PDB file of C-alpha atoms in Angstrom:
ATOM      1  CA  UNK A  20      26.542  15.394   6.441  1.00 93.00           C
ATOM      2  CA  UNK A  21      25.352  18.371   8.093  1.00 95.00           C
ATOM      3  CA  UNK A  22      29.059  19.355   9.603  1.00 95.00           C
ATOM      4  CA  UNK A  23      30.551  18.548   6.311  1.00 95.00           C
ATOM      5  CA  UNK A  24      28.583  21.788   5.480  1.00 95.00           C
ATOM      6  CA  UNK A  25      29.742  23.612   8.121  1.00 92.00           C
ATOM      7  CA  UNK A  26      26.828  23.213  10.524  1.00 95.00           C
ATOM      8  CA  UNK A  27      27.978  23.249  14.416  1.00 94.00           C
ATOM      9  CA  UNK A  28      26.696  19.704  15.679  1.00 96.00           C
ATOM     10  CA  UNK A  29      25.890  19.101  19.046  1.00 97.00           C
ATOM     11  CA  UNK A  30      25.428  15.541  19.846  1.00 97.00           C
ATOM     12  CA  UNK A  31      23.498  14.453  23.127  1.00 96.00           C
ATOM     13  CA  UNK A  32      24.517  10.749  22.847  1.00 94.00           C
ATOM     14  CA  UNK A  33      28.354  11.719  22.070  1.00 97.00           C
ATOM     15  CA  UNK A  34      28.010  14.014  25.174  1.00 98.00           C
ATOM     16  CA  UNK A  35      26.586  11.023  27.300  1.00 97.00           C
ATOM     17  CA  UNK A  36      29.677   8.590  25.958  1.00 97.00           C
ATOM     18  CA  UNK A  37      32.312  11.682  27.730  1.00 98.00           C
ATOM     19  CA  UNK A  38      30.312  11.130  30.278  1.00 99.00           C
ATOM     20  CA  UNK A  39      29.575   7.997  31.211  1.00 99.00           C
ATOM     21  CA  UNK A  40      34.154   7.358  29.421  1.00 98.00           C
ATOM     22  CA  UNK A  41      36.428   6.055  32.398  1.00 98.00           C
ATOM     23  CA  UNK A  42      36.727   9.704  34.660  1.00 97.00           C
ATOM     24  CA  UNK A  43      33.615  11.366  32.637  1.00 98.00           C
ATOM     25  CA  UNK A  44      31.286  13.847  35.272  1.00 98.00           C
ATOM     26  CA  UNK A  45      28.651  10.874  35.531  1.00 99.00           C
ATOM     27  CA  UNK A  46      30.614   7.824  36.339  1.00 99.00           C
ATOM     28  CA  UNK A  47      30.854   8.461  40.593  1.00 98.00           C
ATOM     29  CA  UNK A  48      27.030   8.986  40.261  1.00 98.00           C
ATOM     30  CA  UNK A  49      26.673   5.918  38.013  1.00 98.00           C
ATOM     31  CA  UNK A  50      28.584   4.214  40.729  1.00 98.00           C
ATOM     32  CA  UNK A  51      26.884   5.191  43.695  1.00 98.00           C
ATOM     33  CA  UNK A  52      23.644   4.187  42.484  1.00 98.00           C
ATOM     34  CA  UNK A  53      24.043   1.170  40.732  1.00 98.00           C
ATOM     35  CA  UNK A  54      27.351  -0.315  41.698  1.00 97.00           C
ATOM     36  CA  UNK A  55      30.877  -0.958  40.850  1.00 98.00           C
ATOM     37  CA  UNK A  56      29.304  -3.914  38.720  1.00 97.00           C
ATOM     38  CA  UNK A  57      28.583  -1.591  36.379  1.00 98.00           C
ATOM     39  CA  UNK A  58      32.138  -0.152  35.772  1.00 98.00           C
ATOM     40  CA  UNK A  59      34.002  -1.542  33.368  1.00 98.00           C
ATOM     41  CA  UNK A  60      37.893  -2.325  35.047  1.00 98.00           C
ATOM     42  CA  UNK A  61      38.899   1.052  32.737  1.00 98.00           C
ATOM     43  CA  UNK A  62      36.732   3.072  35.240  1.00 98.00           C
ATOM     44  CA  UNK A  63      34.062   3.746  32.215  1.00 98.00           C
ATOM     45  CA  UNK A  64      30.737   2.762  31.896  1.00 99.00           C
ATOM     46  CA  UNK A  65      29.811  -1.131  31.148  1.00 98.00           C
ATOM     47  CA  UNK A  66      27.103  -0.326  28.457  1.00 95.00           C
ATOM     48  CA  UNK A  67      26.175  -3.314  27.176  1.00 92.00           C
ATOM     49  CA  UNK A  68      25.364  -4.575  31.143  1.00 95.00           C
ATOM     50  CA  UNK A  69      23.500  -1.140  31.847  1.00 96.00           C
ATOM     51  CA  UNK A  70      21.081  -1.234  28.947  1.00 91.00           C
ATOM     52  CA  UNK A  71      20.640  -4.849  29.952  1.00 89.00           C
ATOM     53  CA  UNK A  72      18.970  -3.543  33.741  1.00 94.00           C
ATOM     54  CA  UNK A  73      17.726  -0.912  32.397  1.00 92.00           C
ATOM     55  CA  UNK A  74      15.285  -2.131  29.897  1.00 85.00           C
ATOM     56  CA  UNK A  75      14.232  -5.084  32.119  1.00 87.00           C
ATOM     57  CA  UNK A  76      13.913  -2.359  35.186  1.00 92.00           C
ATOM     58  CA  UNK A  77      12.190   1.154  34.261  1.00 90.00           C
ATOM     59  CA  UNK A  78      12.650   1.862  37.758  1.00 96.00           C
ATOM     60  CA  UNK A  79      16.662   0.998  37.122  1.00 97.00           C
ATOM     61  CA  UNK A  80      16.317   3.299  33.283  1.00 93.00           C
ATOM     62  CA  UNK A  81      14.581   6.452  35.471  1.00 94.00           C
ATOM     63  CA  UNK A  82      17.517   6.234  37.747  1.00 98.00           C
ATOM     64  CA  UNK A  83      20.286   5.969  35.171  1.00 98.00           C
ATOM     65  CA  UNK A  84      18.351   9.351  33.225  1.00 94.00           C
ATOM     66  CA  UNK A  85      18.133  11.461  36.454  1.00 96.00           C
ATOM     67  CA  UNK A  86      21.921  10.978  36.537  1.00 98.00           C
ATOM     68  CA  UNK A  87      22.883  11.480  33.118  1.00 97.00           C
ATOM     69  CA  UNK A  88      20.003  13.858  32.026  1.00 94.00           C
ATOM     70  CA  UNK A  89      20.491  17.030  33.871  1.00 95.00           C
ATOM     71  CA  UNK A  90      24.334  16.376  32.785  1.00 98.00           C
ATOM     72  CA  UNK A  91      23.724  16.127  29.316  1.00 96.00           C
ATOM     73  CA  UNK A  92      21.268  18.829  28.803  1.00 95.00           C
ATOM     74  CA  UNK A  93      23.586  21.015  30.869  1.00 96.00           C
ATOM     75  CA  UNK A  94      26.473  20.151  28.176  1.00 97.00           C
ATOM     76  CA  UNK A  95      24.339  20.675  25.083  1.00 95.00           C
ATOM     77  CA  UNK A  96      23.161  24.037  26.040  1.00 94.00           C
ATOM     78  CA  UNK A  97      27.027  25.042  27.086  1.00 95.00           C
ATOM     79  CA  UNK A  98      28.053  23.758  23.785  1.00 95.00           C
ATOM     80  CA  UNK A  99      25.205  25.651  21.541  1.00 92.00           C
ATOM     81  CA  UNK A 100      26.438  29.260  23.960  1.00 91.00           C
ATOM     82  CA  UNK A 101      29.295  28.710  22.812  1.00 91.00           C
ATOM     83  CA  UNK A 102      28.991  27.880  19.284  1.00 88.00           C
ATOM     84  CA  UNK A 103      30.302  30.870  16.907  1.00 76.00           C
ATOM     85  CA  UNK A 104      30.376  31.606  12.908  1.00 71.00           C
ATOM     86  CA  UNK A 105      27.495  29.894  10.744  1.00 70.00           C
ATOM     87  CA  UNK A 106      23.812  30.628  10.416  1.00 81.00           C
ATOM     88  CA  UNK A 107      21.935  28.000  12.191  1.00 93.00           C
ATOM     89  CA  UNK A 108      23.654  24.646  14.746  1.00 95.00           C
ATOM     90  CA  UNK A 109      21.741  21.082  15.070  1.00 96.00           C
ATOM     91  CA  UNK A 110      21.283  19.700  18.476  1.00 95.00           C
ATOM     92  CA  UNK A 111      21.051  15.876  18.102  1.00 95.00           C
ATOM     93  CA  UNK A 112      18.662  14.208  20.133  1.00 92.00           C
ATOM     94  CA  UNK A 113      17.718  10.855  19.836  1.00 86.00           C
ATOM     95  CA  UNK A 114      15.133  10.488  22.899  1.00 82.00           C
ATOM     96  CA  UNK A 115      13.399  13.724  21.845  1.00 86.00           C
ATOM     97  CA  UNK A 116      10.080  13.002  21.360  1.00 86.00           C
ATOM     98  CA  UNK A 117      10.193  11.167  24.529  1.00 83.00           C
ATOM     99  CA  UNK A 118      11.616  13.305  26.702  1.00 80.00           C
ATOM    100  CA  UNK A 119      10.305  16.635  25.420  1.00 79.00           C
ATOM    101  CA  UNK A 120      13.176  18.347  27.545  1.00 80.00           C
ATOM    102  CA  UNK A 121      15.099  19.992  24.602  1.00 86.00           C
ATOM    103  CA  UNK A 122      12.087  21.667  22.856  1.00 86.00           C
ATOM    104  CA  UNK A 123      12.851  25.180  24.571  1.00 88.00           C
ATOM    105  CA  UNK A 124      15.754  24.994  22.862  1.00 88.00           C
ATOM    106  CA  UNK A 125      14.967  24.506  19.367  1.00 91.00           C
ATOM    107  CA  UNK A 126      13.701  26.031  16.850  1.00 91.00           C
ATOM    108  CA  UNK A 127      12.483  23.526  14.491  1.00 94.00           C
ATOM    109  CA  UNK A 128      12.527  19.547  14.533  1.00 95.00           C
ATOM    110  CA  UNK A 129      14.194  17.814  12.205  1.00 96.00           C
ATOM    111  CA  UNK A 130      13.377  14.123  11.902  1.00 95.00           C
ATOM    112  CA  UNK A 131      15.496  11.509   9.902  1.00 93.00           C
ATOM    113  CA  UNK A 132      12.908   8.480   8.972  1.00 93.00           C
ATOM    114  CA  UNK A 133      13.213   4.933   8.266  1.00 90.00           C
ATOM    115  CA  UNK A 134      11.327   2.040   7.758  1.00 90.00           C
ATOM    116  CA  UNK A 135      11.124  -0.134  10.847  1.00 89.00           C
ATOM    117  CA  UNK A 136      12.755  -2.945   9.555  1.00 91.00           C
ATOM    118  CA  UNK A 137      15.676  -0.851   7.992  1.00 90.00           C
ATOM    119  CA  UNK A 138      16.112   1.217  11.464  1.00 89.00           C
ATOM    120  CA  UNK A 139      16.660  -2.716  13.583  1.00 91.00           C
ATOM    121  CA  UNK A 140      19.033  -3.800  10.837  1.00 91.00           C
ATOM    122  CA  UNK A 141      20.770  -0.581  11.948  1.00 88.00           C
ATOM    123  CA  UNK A 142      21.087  -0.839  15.081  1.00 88.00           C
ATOM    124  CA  UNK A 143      21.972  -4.307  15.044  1.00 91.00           C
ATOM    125  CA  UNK A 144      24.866  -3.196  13.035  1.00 91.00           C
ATOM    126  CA  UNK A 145      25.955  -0.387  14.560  1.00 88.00           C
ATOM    127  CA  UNK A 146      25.548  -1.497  18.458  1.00 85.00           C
ATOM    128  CA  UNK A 147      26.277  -5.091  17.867  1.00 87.00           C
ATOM    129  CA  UNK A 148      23.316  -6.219  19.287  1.00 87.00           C
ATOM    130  CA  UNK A 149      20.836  -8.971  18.995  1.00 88.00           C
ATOM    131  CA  UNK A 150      17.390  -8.556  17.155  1.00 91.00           C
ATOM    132  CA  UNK A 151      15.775  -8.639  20.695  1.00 89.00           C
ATOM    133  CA  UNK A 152      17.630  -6.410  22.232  1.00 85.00           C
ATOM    134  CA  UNK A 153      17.615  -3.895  19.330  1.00 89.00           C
ATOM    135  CA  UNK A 154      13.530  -5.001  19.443  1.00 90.00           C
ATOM    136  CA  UNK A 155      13.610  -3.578  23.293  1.00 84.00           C
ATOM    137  CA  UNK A 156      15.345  -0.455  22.901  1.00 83.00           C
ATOM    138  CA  UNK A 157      12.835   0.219  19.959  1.00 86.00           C
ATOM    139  CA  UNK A 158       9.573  -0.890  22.543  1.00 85.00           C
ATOM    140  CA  UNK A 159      11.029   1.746  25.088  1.00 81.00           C
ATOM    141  CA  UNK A 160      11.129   4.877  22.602  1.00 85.00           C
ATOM    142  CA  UNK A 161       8.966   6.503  20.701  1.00 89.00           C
ATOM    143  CA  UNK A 162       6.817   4.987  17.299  1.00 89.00           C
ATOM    144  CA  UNK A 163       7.831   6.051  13.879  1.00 91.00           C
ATOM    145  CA  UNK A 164       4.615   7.970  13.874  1.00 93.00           C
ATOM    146  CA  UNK A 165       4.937   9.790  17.171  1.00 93.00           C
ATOM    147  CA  UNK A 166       8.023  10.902  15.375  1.00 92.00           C
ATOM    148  CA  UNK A 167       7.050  11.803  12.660  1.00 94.00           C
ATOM    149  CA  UNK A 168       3.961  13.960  13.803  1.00 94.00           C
ATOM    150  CA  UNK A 169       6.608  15.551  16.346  1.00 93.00           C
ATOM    151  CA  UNK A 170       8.914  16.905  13.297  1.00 95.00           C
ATOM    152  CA  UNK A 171       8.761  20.431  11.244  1.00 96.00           C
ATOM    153  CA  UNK A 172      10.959  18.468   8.785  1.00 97.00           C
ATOM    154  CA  UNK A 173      11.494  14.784   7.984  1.00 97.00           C
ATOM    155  CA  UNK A 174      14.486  13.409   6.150  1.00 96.00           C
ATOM    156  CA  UNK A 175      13.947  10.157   4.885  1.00 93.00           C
ATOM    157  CA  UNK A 176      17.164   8.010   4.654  1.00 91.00           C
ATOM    158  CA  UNK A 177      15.890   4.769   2.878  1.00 87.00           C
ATOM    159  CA  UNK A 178      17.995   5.247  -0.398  1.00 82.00           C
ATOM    160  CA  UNK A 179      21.645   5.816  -1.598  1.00 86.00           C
ATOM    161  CA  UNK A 180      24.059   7.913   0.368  1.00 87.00           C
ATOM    162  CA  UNK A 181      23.945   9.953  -2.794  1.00 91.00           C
ATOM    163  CA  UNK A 182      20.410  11.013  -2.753  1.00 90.00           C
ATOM    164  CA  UNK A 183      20.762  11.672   1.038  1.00 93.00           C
ATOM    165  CA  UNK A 184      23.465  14.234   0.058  1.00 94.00           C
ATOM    166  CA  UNK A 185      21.183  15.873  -2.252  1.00 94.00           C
ATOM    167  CA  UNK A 186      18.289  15.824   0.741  1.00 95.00           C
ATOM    168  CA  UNK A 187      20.852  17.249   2.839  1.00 97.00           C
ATOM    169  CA  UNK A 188      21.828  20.071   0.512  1.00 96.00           C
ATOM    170  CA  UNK A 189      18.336  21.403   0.383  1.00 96.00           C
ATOM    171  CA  UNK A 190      17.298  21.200   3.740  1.00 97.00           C
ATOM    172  CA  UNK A 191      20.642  22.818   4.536  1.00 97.00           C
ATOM    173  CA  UNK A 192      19.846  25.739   2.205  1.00 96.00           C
ATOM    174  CA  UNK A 193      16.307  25.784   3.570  1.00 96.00           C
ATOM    175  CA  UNK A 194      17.598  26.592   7.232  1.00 95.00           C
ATOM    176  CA  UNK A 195      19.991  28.853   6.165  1.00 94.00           C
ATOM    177  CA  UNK A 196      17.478  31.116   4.697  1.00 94.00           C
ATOM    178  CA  UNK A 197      15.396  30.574   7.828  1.00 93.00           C
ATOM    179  CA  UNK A 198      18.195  31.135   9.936  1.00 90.00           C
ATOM    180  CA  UNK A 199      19.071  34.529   7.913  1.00 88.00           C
ATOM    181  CA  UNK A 200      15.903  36.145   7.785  1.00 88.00           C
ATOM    182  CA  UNK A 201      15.212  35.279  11.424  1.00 81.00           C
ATOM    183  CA  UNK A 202      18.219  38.051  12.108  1.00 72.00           C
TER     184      UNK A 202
END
């Protein structure tokens, strides 16, 4: 909702799908370490097997995030240089709290809340996974309240897409006039 505004977006878990897509920067890492098992035949990533080792191994997930990490954060600071035009971008990143890596670059932190229950429906939905699975991935990151005491700003996304519009618009506004008198 934020780039329907006009806000530059820069998305650390889009930038690990290009690289971790059949010939992304990541994959002859990925495949050194850990195997052509986990190539799909297309030459990309085989997700659903990866997150499988990796949260039954932490020794398998550090691995995989000394790979993909210095990568990623590499890509999200060439893509805020190079953003141009507006008054403030968003860097996305979902593993924030946890990895504390991106705070240099930031100027405030933005944190969109949901109840627990409402945030596994989601990603049961949107990953097509299993309530267990979803369950691990949600053991391995962060609490709701460590996230929440982390953020300058919390957006809570419980309701209607309408009223999350509306939220949207004033925080937008907000960081605008932040953005503007920070010149």
């Amino acid at each position: 909702m934020f780039a329907d505004l006009g806000v530059a977006i820069i998305d650390t878990d889009r930038i690990s799908r290009e690289l971790t897509a059949a010939g992304g920067a990541a994959m002859a890492a990925i495949r050194a370490e850990f195997g052509e098992v986990m190539v799909r035949p297309d030459g990309s990533l085989d997700r659903p097997r990866m997150r499988e080792q990796v949260f039954a191994d932490s020794a398998a997930r550090q691995r995989l995030e000394a790979i993909l990490h210095p990568m990623i954060r590499a890509e999200a600071e060439r893509q805020l240089a190079a953003v141009q035009g507006g008054t403030y971008a968003m860097l996305v990143v979902p593993l924030l709290v946890e990895t504390g890596a991106y705070r240099k670059l930031i100027d405030r932190v933005l944190v969109v809340d949901c109840d627990e229950s409402r945030q596994l429906r989601r990603i049961v939905s949107r990953d097509g996974l299993d309530e267990a699975q979803a369950r691990a991935i949600l053991a391995a990151q962060a609490d709701r309240q460590q996230r929440l005491a982390a953020a300058d700003d919390v957006l809570e996304n419980q309701g209607s897409l309408e009223a999350l519009r509306g939220k949207v618009a004033a925080l937008h506004a907000k960081y605008q006039k932040m953005a503007q008198a920070a010149r």
